[in-house]
mmCIF file of C-alpha atoms and ligand atoms in Angstrom:
data_model
loop_
_atom_site.group_PDB
_atom_site.id
_atom_site.type_symbol
_atom_site.label_atom_id
_atom_site.label_comp_id
_atom_site.label_asym_id
_atom_site.label_seq_id
_atom_site.Cartn_x
_atom_site.Cartn_y
_atom_site.Cartn_z
ATOM 1 C CA MET A 1 -15.441 -1.041 -14.570
ATOM 2 C CA ARG A 2 -12.093 -2.031 -13.117
ATOM 3 C CA ALA A 3 -11.854 -3.405 -9.645
ATOM 4 C CA VAL A 4 -9.305 -2.426 -7.317
ATOM 5 C CA LEU A 5 -8.278 -3.621 -3.486
ATOM 6 C CA VAL A 6 -6.419 -1.223 -1.245
ATOM 7 C CA THR A 7 -5.424 -3.033 1.578
ATOM 8 C CA GLY A 8 -5.522 -0.774 4.801
ATOM 9 C CA SER A 9 -7.918 1.730 3.242
ATOM 10 C CA SER A 10 -10.101 2.359 6.594
ATOM 11 C CA ARG A 11 -7.430 5.201 7.225
ATOM 12 C CA GLY A 12 -4.585 7.427 6.213
ATOM 13 C CA LEU A 13 -3.112 6.992 2.647
ATOM 14 C CA GLY A 14 -5.164 3.882 1.651
ATOM 15 C CA ARG A 15 -8.242 5.991 2.693
ATOM 16 C CA ALA A 16 -7.290 8.612 0.280
ATOM 17 C CA MET A 17 -6.311 5.811 -2.556
ATOM 18 C CA ALA A 18 -9.941 4.383 -2.174
ATOM 19 C CA LEU A 19 -11.560 7.566 -2.589
ATOM 20 C CA GLU A 20 -9.322 8.442 -5.397
ATOM 21 C CA PHE A 21 -10.348 5.190 -7.341
ATOM 22 C CA GLY A 22 -14.010 5.604 -6.356
ATOM 23 C CA SER A 23 -13.550 9.265 -7.952
ATOM 24 C CA ARG A 24 -12.341 7.490 -11.061
ATOM 25 C CA GLY A 25 -15.018 5.182 -11.332
ATOM 26 C CA TYR A 26 -13.454 2.060 -10.353
ATOM 27 C CA ARG A 27 -15.262 -0.668 -8.277
ATOM 28 C CA VAL A 28 -13.363 -0.273 -4.873
ATOM 29 C CA ALA A 29 -12.606 -2.978 -2.075
ATOM 30 C CA VAL A 30 -12.286 -1.154 1.094
ATOM 31 C CA HIS A 31 -10.342 -3.056 3.381
ATOM 32 C CA TYR A 32 -9.693 -2.870 7.060
ATOM 33 C CA ALA A 33 -8.275 -4.787 10.191
ATOM 34 C CA ARG A 34 -9.768 -3.128 13.268
ATOM 35 C CA SER A 35 -11.461 -0.025 12.085
ATOM 36 C CA GLU A 36 -14.576 -1.476 10.607
ATOM 37 C CA THR A 37 -16.874 1.522 11.146
ATOM 38 C CA ALA A 38 -14.094 3.938 9.448
ATOM 39 C CA ALA A 39 -13.856 1.549 6.643
ATOM 40 C CA GLN A 40 -17.767 1.824 6.316
ATOM 41 C CA GLU A 41 -17.529 5.152 6.056
ATOM 42 C CA VAL A 42 -15.111 5.423 3.323
ATOM 43 C CA ALA A 43 -17.419 2.828 1.287
ATOM 44 C CA GLU A 44 -20.241 5.171 2.082
ATOM 45 C CA ILE A 45 -18.561 8.242 0.765
ATOM 46 C CA ILE A 46 -17.574 6.388 -2.337
ATOM 47 C CA ARG A 47 -21.239 5.202 -2.773
ATOM 48 C CA GLY A 48 -22.741 8.715 -2.037
ATOM 49 C CA ALA A 49 -20.711 10.218 -4.824
ATOM 50 C CA GLY A 50 -22.479 7.663 -7.196
ATOM 51 C CA GLY A 51 -19.680 4.905 -7.047
ATOM 52 C CA GLU A 52 -19.378 1.231 -5.994
ATOM 53 C CA ALA A 53 -17.686 0.060 -3.073
ATOM 54 C CA SER A 54 -17.794 -3.230 -0.581
ATOM 55 C CA VAL A 55 -15.957 -3.616 2.672
ATOM 56 C CA PHE A 56 -13.994 -6.467 3.798
ATOM 57 C CA GLY A 57 -12.147 -7.126 6.816
ATOM 58 C CA ALA A 58 -8.948 -9.348 7.136
ATOM 59 C CA ASP A 59 -5.622 -9.546 9.265
ATOM 60 C CA VAL A 60 -3.280 -9.333 6.190
ATOM 61 C CA SER A 61 -0.346 -10.338 8.580
ATOM 62 C CA GLN A 62 -1.973 -14.079 8.213
ATOM 63 C CA PRO A 63 -1.239 -15.761 4.969
ATOM 64 C CA ASP A 64 -4.523 -17.509 5.239
ATOM 65 C CA ASP A 65 -6.494 -14.258 5.637
ATOM 66 C CA CYS A 66 -4.527 -12.788 2.715
ATOM 67 C CA GLN A 67 -5.855 -15.582 0.577
ATOM 68 C CA GLN A 68 -9.473 -15.379 1.863
ATOM 69 C CA LEU A 69 -9.638 -11.649 1.400
ATOM 70 C CA ILE A 70 -8.491 -11.983 -2.443
ATOM 71 C CA LYS A 71 -11.245 -14.774 -2.888
ATOM 72 C CA ASP A 72 -13.809 -12.430 -1.025
ATOM 73 C CA VAL A 73 -13.009 -9.747 -3.290
ATOM 74 C CA THR A 74 -12.645 -11.597 -6.409
ATOM 75 C CA GLY A 75 -16.089 -13.535 -5.387
ATOM 76 C CA ALA A 76 -18.007 -9.931 -4.914
ATOM 77 C CA PHE A 77 -16.609 -8.347 -8.058
ATOM 78 C CA GLY A 78 -15.727 -11.270 -10.291
ATOM 79 C CA GLU A 79 -12.387 -9.899 -10.917
ATOM 80 C CA LEU A 80 -9.649 -8.106 -9.306
ATOM 81 C CA ASP A 81 -7.906 -6.022 -11.704
ATOM 82 C CA VAL A 82 -5.728 -3.636 -9.504
ATOM 83 C CA LEU A 83 -3.953 -4.720 -6.063
ATOM 84 C CA VAL A 84 -2.585 -1.944 -3.913
ATOM 85 C CA ASN A 85 -0.644 -3.613 -0.878
ATOM 86 C CA ASN A 86 -0.828 -0.367 1.188
ATOM 87 C CA ALA A 87 -1.448 -1.829 4.917
ATOM 88 C CA GLY A 88 1.457 -0.823 7.311
ATOM 89 C CA ILE A 89 2.276 -0.811 10.691
ATOM 90 C CA THR A 90 5.427 0.710 12.456
ATOM 91 C CA ARG A 91 7.252 -0.760 15.864
ATOM 92 C CA ASP A 92 9.970 1.732 16.186
ATOM 93 C CA THR A 93 12.940 1.221 18.403
ATOM 94 C CA LEU A 94 16.750 0.989 17.998
ATOM 95 C CA ALA A 95 17.927 -2.270 16.640
ATOM 96 C CA LEU A 96 19.402 -3.423 20.212
ATOM 97 C CA ARG A 97 16.340 -2.971 21.775
ATOM 98 C CA MET A 98 14.076 -4.441 19.264
ATOM 99 C CA LYS A 99 12.491 -7.657 20.314
ATOM 100 C CA ALA A 100 11.278 -10.508 17.935
ATOM 101 C CA PRO A 101 7.768 -9.778 17.717
ATOM 102 C CA ASP A 102 8.457 -6.150 16.756
ATOM 103 C CA TRP A 103 10.704 -7.452 14.007
ATOM 104 C CA GLN A 104 8.288 -10.030 12.964
ATOM 105 C CA SER A 105 4.999 -8.341 13.023
ATOM 106 C CA VAL A 106 6.420 -5.512 11.001
ATOM 107 C CA LEU A 107 7.712 -8.031 8.313
ATOM 108 C CA ASP A 108 4.591 -10.150 8.476
ATOM 109 C CA THR A 109 2.293 -7.082 8.067
ATOM 110 C CA ASN A 110 4.362 -5.051 5.660
ATOM 111 C CA LEU A 111 6.061 -7.268 3.297
ATOM 112 C CA SER A 112 5.125 -11.022 3.592
ATOM 113 C CA SER A 113 1.203 -9.753 3.039
ATOM 114 C CA ALA A 114 2.315 -8.235 -0.237
ATOM 115 C CA PHE A 115 3.640 -11.387 -1.300
ATOM 116 C CA TYR A 116 0.889 -13.522 -0.111
ATOM 117 C CA LEU A 117 -2.015 -11.220 -1.599
ATOM 118 C CA SER A 118 -0.076 -10.887 -4.794
ATOM 119 C CA LYS A 119 0.418 -14.564 -5.244
ATOM 120 C CA THR A 120 -3.458 -15.202 -5.042
ATOM 121 C CA ALA A 121 -4.316 -12.270 -6.924
ATOM 122 C CA LEU A 122 -1.960 -12.839 -9.717
ATOM 123 C CA ARG A 123 -3.877 -16.017 -10.835
ATOM 124 C CA GLY A 124 -6.777 -14.237 -12.169
ATOM 125 C CA MET A 125 -4.906 -11.490 -13.511
ATOM 126 C CA LEU A 126 -2.837 -13.672 -15.544
ATOM 127 C CA ARG A 127 -5.907 -15.729 -16.684
ATOM 128 C CA ARG A 128 -7.277 -12.252 -18.169
ATOM 129 C CA GLU A 129 -3.964 -11.076 -19.069
ATOM 130 C CA PHE A 130 -4.387 -7.668 -17.215
ATOM 131 C CA GLY A 131 -3.378 -6.568 -13.763
ATOM 132 C CA ARG A 132 -1.895 -3.851 -11.850
ATOM 133 C CA ILE A 133 0.045 -4.576 -8.556
ATOM 134 C CA ILE A 134 1.274 -1.490 -6.587
ATOM 135 C CA ASN A 135 3.256 -1.834 -3.492
ATOM 136 C CA ILE A 136 3.414 1.077 -1.068
ATOM 137 C CA SER A 137 6.926 1.328 0.197
ATOM 138 C CA SER A 138 8.594 4.067 1.580
ATOM 139 C CA VAL A 139 11.889 6.165 1.264
ATOM 140 C CA VAL A 140 12.918 4.712 4.486
ATOM 141 C CA GLY A 141 13.360 1.501 2.505
ATOM 142 C CA LEU A 142 15.678 3.472 0.370
ATOM 143 C CA MET A 143 17.389 5.524 2.639
ATOM 144 C CA GLY A 144 17.260 3.706 6.221
ATOM 145 C CA ASN A 145 16.205 5.404 9.419
ATOM 146 C CA ALA A 146 17.533 5.064 12.850
ATOM 147 C CA GLY A 147 14.791 3.350 14.786
ATOM 148 C CA GLN A 148 13.289 1.316 12.172
ATOM 149 C CA ALA A 149 15.488 -1.655 11.147
ATOM 150 C CA ASN A 150 12.242 -3.521 10.945
ATOM 151 C CA TYR A 151 10.395 -0.914 8.992
ATOM 152 C CA ALA A 152 13.155 -0.277 6.543
ATOM 153 C CA ALA A 153 13.986 -3.967 6.028
ATOM 154 C CA ALA A 154 10.276 -4.669 5.261
ATOM 155 C CA LYS A 155 10.064 -1.449 2.980
ATOM 156 C CA ALA A 156 13.221 -2.388 1.114
ATOM 157 C CA GLY A 157 11.990 -5.858 0.537
ATOM 158 C CA LEU A 158 8.805 -4.676 -1.230
ATOM 159 C CA VAL A 159 11.144 -2.875 -3.791
ATOM 160 C CA GLY A 160 12.820 -6.352 -4.500
ATOM 161 C CA LEU A 161 9.304 -8.124 -4.440
ATOM 162 C CA THR A 162 8.174 -5.646 -6.874
ATOM 163 C CA LYS A 163 10.994 -6.085 -9.324
ATOM 164 C CA ALA A 164 11.045 -9.835 -8.889
ATOM 165 C CA LEU A 165 7.335 -9.931 -9.703
ATOM 166 C CA ALA A 166 7.528 -7.490 -12.381
ATOM 167 C CA ARG A 167 10.249 -9.348 -14.088
ATOM 168 C CA GLU A 168 8.097 -12.646 -13.803
ATOM 169 C CA TYR A 169 4.747 -11.260 -15.301
ATOM 170 C CA ALA A 170 5.926 -8.223 -17.722
ATOM 171 C CA GLY A 171 4.962 -10.419 -20.692
ATOM 172 C CA LYS A 172 1.550 -11.272 -19.257
ATOM 173 C CA GLY A 173 -0.220 -8.221 -19.074
ATOM 174 C CA VAL A 174 0.485 -7.429 -15.489
ATOM 175 C CA THR A 175 2.643 -4.306 -14.440
ATOM 176 C CA VAL A 176 4.291 -4.477 -10.727
ATOM 177 C CA ASN A 177 5.321 -0.809 -9.383
ATOM 178 C CA ALA A 178 6.327 0.500 -6.015
ATOM 179 C CA VAL A 179 5.365 3.972 -4.643
ATOM 180 C CA ALA A 180 7.846 5.277 -1.745
ATOM 181 C CA PRO A 181 6.385 8.085 -0.068
ATOM 182 C CA GLY A 182 8.231 10.556 2.142
ATOM 183 C CA PHE A 183 6.660 12.097 5.026
ATOM 184 C CA VAL A 184 2.895 12.277 4.879
ATOM 185 C CA GLU A 185 0.540 13.182 7.734
ATOM 186 C CA SER A 186 -1.401 10.195 9.053
ATOM 187 C CA ASP A 187 -2.096 8.136 12.394
ATOM 188 C CA LEU A 188 1.198 6.569 11.479
ATOM 189 C CA THR A 189 3.232 9.839 11.594
ATOM 190 C CA THR A 190 1.296 12.154 13.808
ATOM 191 C CA GLY A 191 2.746 10.224 16.957
ATOM 192 C CA LEU A 192 6.216 11.425 16.062
ATOM 193 C CA PRO A 193 7.987 13.805 18.316
ATOM 194 C CA GLU A 194 7.798 17.503 17.131
ATOM 195 C CA ASP A 195 11.672 17.774 17.159
ATOM 196 C CA VAL A 196 11.792 14.652 14.762
ATOM 197 C CA LYS A 197 9.364 16.261 12.456
ATOM 198 C CA ALA A 198 10.941 19.308 12.508
ATOM 199 C CA THR A 199 14.273 17.417 11.326
ATOM 200 C CA TYR A 200 12.604 15.807 8.422
ATOM 201 C CA LEU A 201 10.876 19.192 7.527
ATOM 202 C CA ALA A 202 14.157 20.877 7.320
ATOM 203 C CA GLN A 203 15.429 18.213 4.821
ATOM 204 C CA ILE A 204 12.408 18.309 2.359
ATOM 205 C CA PRO A 205 13.258 20.824 -0.609
ATOM 206 C CA MET A 206 9.309 21.526 -0.974
ATOM 207 C CA GLY A 207 9.445 22.830 2.708
ATOM 208 C CA ARG A 208 6.130 20.830 3.717
ATOM 209 C CA PHE A 209 4.902 17.310 4.251
ATOM 210 C CA GLY A 210 2.824 15.603 1.573
ATOM 211 C CA GLU A 211 -0.790 14.909 1.737
ATOM 212 C CA ALA A 212 -2.313 11.429 1.588
ATOM 213 C CA SER A 213 -4.317 12.478 -1.727
ATOM 214 C CA GLU A 214 -0.943 13.403 -3.099
ATOM 215 C CA ILE A 215 0.109 9.750 -2.750
ATOM 216 C CA ALA A 216 -3.090 8.332 -4.115
ATOM 217 C CA LYS A 217 -3.094 10.386 -7.291
ATOM 218 C CA VAL A 218 0.227 8.896 -8.130
ATOM 219 C CA VAL A 219 -0.930 5.345 -7.099
ATOM 220 C CA ALA A 220 -3.644 5.838 -9.655
ATOM 221 C CA PHE A 221 -1.715 6.786 -12.265
ATOM 222 C CA LEU A 222 0.156 3.713 -11.951
ATOM 223 C CA ALA A 223 -3.050 1.510 -12.097
ATOM 224 C CA SER A 224 -4.336 3.579 -15.261
ATOM 225 C CA GLU A 225 -3.946 2.723 -18.983
ATOM 226 C CA ASP A 226 -1.118 5.767 -18.816
ATOM 227 C CA ALA A 227 1.158 3.777 -17.169
ATOM 228 C CA SER A 228 1.020 0.828 -19.464
ATOM 229 C CA TYR A 229 4.714 0.890 -20.151
ATOM 230 C CA VAL A 230 5.875 1.355 -16.567
ATOM 231 C CA THR A 231 6.683 -1.871 -14.597
ATOM 232 C CA GLY A 232 9.420 -2.764 -11.849
ATOM 233 C CA GLN A 233 9.686 0.879 -11.049
ATOM 234 C CA THR A 234 9.861 2.686 -7.569
ATOM 235 C CA LEU A 235 8.197 6.013 -7.808
ATOM 236 C CA ILE A 236 9.316 8.367 -4.895
ATOM 237 C CA VAL A 237 6.855 10.849 -3.964
ATOM 238 C CA ASP A 238 8.592 12.899 -1.072
ATOM 239 C CA GLY A 239 8.934 16.606 -2.246
ATOM 240 C CA GLY A 240 12.406 16.035 -3.033
ATOM 241 C CA LEU A 241 13.407 14.530 0.339
ATOM 242 C CA LEU A 242 15.504 11.861 -1.796
ATOM 243 C CA MET A 243 16.795 12.248 -5.070
ATOM 244 C CA PRO A 244 18.919 9.017 -5.811
HETATM 245 P P1 NAP B 1 -2.079 4.267 8.935
HETATM 246 O O1 NAP B 1 -2.900 5.508 9.125
HETATM 247 O O2 NAP B 1 -1.762 3.938 10.250
HETATM 248 O O3 NAP B 1 -3.348 3.192 8.307
HETATM 249 C C1 NAP B 1 -2.516 1.872 8.365
HETATM 250 C C2 NAP B 1 -3.640 0.956 7.728
HETATM 251 O O4 NAP B 1 -3.057 -0.381 7.697
HETATM 252 C C3 NAP B 1 -5.161 1.155 8.415
HETATM 253 O O5 NAP B 1 -5.940 0.981 7.527
HETATM 254 C C4 NAP B 1 -4.959 -0.110 9.106
HETATM 255 O O6 NAP B 1 -6.532 -0.977 9.373
HETATM 256 C C5 NAP B 1 -4.102 -1.071 8.108
HETATM 257 N N1 NAP B 1 -3.554 -2.225 8.880
HETATM 258 C C6 NAP B 1 -2.511 -2.232 9.932
HETATM 259 N N2 NAP B 1 -2.590 -3.509 10.217
HETATM 260 C C7 NAP B 1 -2.851 -4.104 9.472
HETATM 261 C C8 NAP B 1 -3.109 -5.784 9.522
HETATM 262 N N3 NAP B 1 -2.345 -6.656 10.121
HETATM 263 N N4 NAP B 1 -4.155 -6.263 8.795
HETATM 264 C C9 NAP B 1 -4.795 -5.299 7.855
HETATM 265 N N5 NAP B 1 -4.546 -4.128 7.690
HETATM 266 C C10 NAP B 1 -3.688 -3.386 8.707
HETATM 267 O O7 NAP B 1 -0.846 4.400 7.948
HETATM 268 P P2 NAP B 1 -0.637 5.427 6.853
HETATM 269 O O8 NAP B 1 0.160 6.600 7.096
HETATM 270 O O9 NAP B 1 -1.771 5.590 5.808
HETATM 271 O O10 NAP B 1 0.264 4.230 6.000
HETATM 272 C C11 NAP B 1 -0.117 3.590 4.831
HETATM 273 C C12 NAP B 1 1.203 2.677 4.152
HETATM 274 O O11 NAP B 1 1.806 4.000 3.618
HETATM 275 C C13 NAP B 1 1.866 2.292 5.070
HETATM 276 O O12 NAP B 1 2.002 0.800 4.610
HETATM 277 C C14 NAP B 1 3.005 3.120 5.587
HETATM 278 O O13 NAP B 1 4.236 2.317 5.673
HETATM 279 C C15 NAP B 1 3.131 3.616 4.186
HETATM 280 N N6 NAP B 1 3.837 4.806 4.167
HETATM 281 C C16 NAP B 1 3.331 5.907 4.869
HETATM 282 C C17 NAP B 1 4.144 7.232 5.092
HETATM 283 C C18 NAP B 1 3.474 8.271 6.036
HETATM 284 O O14 NAP B 1 4.206 9.222 6.185
HETATM 285 N N7 NAP B 1 2.300 8.469 6.402
HETATM 286 C C19 NAP B 1 5.139 7.487 4.500
HETATM 287 C C20 NAP B 1 5.799 6.168 3.596
HETATM 288 C C21 NAP B 1 4.889 5.110 3.466
HETATM 289 P P3 NAP B 1 -7.072 -0.464 10.720
HETATM 290 O O15 NAP B 1 -7.208 0.869 11.043
HETATM 291 O O16 NAP B 1 -8.417 -1.264 10.236
HETATM 292 O O17 NAP B 1 -6.360 -1.645 11.495
#
């Protein structure tokens, strides 16, 4: 069975992705930075349903941790077929007030991690001439958002990284795509002020926020054989918020 690593799958969207892959019979590497107990619970749910899951901890803002994480997962599963670069943070404030650490930590965690993880995972994928890399971007990377210069830059960077890697490895059995979710309820978004949420909601043609499982199913599609001819794309999953 295919093996998948979903970074940041202790909570939120990543958790839903890990559970979705588990339900589809993948061997799932559940990954966390701080929420080890939550990650263990995700793995327990997958195992409880008859699936296979192992838990790995790593701080993906550190290049060495990224390299080690891929080595650990490959060591445990023997191979890594699908890499979902999902782990992400926000450090929101207007650009004029944004301090260097707020800029750097978001770029390191949300963008550079995807480069280092992909670079390490690609070796095995190219050897076996099969691989799927899926980067979790955001509509914010495509349309911008006041107060999120760091986050928007990182998420836009993921779209460029996706296209560059897709072109480099399209002929080697490896597809690289991005998913750009709109507004989905999670720990990342629950803290937003109610008036900000109401403003977003008013702009969403479907009139509701997304559910983590709705993002997870699109990610699972891109990982599947059904998406064998799809590469370099950014799939927007946002209830119609952005129609480029
Ligand atoms: P979340 O609930 O805050 O979860 C974030 C996950 O990332 C957690 O599992 C966390 O692990 C992990 N993480 C954070 N920093 C890390 C680090 N340095 N090293 C390793 N793991 C780290 O966020 P979410 O809403 O599910 O978002 C998941 C992804 O979707 C992010 O890339 C986000 O930008 C993107 N996205 C979300 C939305 C939305 O509306 N929610 C919309 C568009 C895009 P620990 O808990 O173990 O620290």
